[in-house]
Amino acid sequence: MADCSDLAFKSFCDLANFVKHTEKVEFVVAILALLMNIPHLFILTRTSMRTHSTNSLMIGISIADLISLFMMINNRAQLYWLSPNTCFNSYTYPLNVARFVQDVSWESMMRVSFYLGLCLALIRCIIMKMSGNAPDILSTTRNGYFLTLFFIFVNTLISCFYYYGFRVIKYKEPWTPGVNCTGFPAKYREPYFYRAPKKNQLFTSERYEIFTGCSDILIAALYPIFGLLLMLEVLKSAKVAATMLSKKDAVERYHTSRMILVMTIFYIFASFPTGAYKIVNFFFYESWRKDGYFYVVFTYTGKIFTSLFCGNALSHCLINLSMSRNYRNAVMELGCCPKRKAEVTMDSKSVNS
């Protein structure tokens, strides 16, 4: 272990201390995103908002974000407060099983959020491209709910298949409380468990990393394509709105599509670095592990990319509030303007037609 008092290792220690702060940034952003997504989901589930597949997909995205953010915060809380506590055995059998549930939920829901965001851009692009001739199934709320359940099922199944290749093993040495801990009987001991891969594990960590990395890269590659197509349709819709005698419906379609375009751009920044990181991790992890300097940088760089996902989840409420009139009407209806309920309902029927 490098001695930070040695000038030869001073730059290394400064770097290590700096990159460790990325965990705190990730933790804070995740908490803010969780707090913002709770009222965001509540607003999206109002009757006036549940009128189109766009809204039902955003409900699915919000649910996936809430689950992954909660699991992420729970994981960090354990690392910060439970694991360093010498008076608490944080590796009991139930806690190890709970970590399996936590990891499966965290990873699968992150992928679900990315896939639903992609569907959001694709469906909106098709509806605008066909200009009223799109199949009704694309615009129904049931379509959004079906896609949400489908991606949750598939991604959870993939994560479960991977973590099924692990088992919880009892460590040969029992856990004992620290010397400064009080309230324990003399010579108190508890079983100590840890996670280990099975010998016949089919879906190894390396294969899982390459799979999830390629999945993130594919999503990140498709986002700009759909985003560009959607941008062209948004510009076309703006011209149509400017020439129509009755602009209301065209303007609403333009605003909704522009909002989805902004969400697509945020998804691009959140998905591509994560996928690239996993691919690089697969090919260079062993060689970089031998170099302590690069190992520290590489390990904590992943925390920054996770923070990007948290920032993307945080942005959804703000984007909807600033760019969707129907969303703002729903907020006012809940807050101080219940008399506008009829107006909100009428607007919601045309907002995504």
Phi, psi and omega in degrees: 000132181293140178267115185290347176283344178279127182300332182294335182250008185298315180296323178297314181293322177297319179295317180299318180293325181291312184290336178293337178291342178297330176296320179293320178299314179301317183296315182292314180297322179297319178296315179298317180297320179297315181295326180283328184282339178296305176293330178300313179295321180299320180291318181296333183271004176292151182303321182292342181263337185273069184235357188204159179298331177303313182290321180291327175293320178292330173296316178298319178297316181296319178296315179298319179295318181297316181295312182294322179293318179297316180294323178295315179296319178298319179297314180293324179297321177295319181294322185279323190244321184277310184299317180287349183281110182285352179263007181225128178276100183272009181234043171285168181296313179300321180292325176294319177295320178297327178291329174298313178298318180298313182292319178298314181295315182300305186290318182292320181289331174296317178293322178301317179300317179294316181294319179293324175297323177293317178297323180301313180291319182294312181296319180295322180295317180295316181298317180290323181295319182277346170048065177093347180259005181291147177302144182298332183297334180290331186260355181282150179295331179299328178298315179295319179294320179297315179298321179298311180295323180297311182290327176297315181297311184295312184289324175294321178297319179297313180295320179296322180296322178290310184286347173294339178282007177244161176219158179263122185244142177281126179287147184293330178262131180285164176274137176231142180294156179295166184294334182268003182279139180243161177091003178257143176295164179297138179057039180289138180217150175225153175295148182237125184242155177214164182265137179216146179288147175287156182293327182260030181297123182273316182264084185290168179300321181295317179292323179294319178296316181291325179294308182294326178295314178296323178297315179294321179295318178298315178298316181294329179285326181281330181303311180298326180295309179293325178296319179294315178299319180293322179297319178297320179291325177296316178296320178295320180295325178296321178293321178297316180298327182286340184255349182280145176288319176254102190270350194305307183295318181295320179295320179296318178297321179296315181295317180296316180293323178295322177297315179295325177299317178296319177297323178297318179298318178296322178295325178300312181292334182275329187267321186295312179300324180295315179295317179297321179298317181294322179294314179297321179300322181294319187272330190241001186301313184296321181288322179285335181296333180286341180255109184301324182296307182290330180296317178296314180299313184293320182297314185274348173297326177301329178293325179296318181293326175294326176296329177295321176298317179298318178296323177295317177296324179293328186286337188300314180297317182293321179295314179297319182293324184273340189237354181242117179291324179296322178295316179295322178297321178295322177296315180293326179296322179285328187272290190224002186231059180297339181291348181270012185301316181297319179295319180298317181297319179294320180294321185294333181288338182252351189295328183236023181290000000 
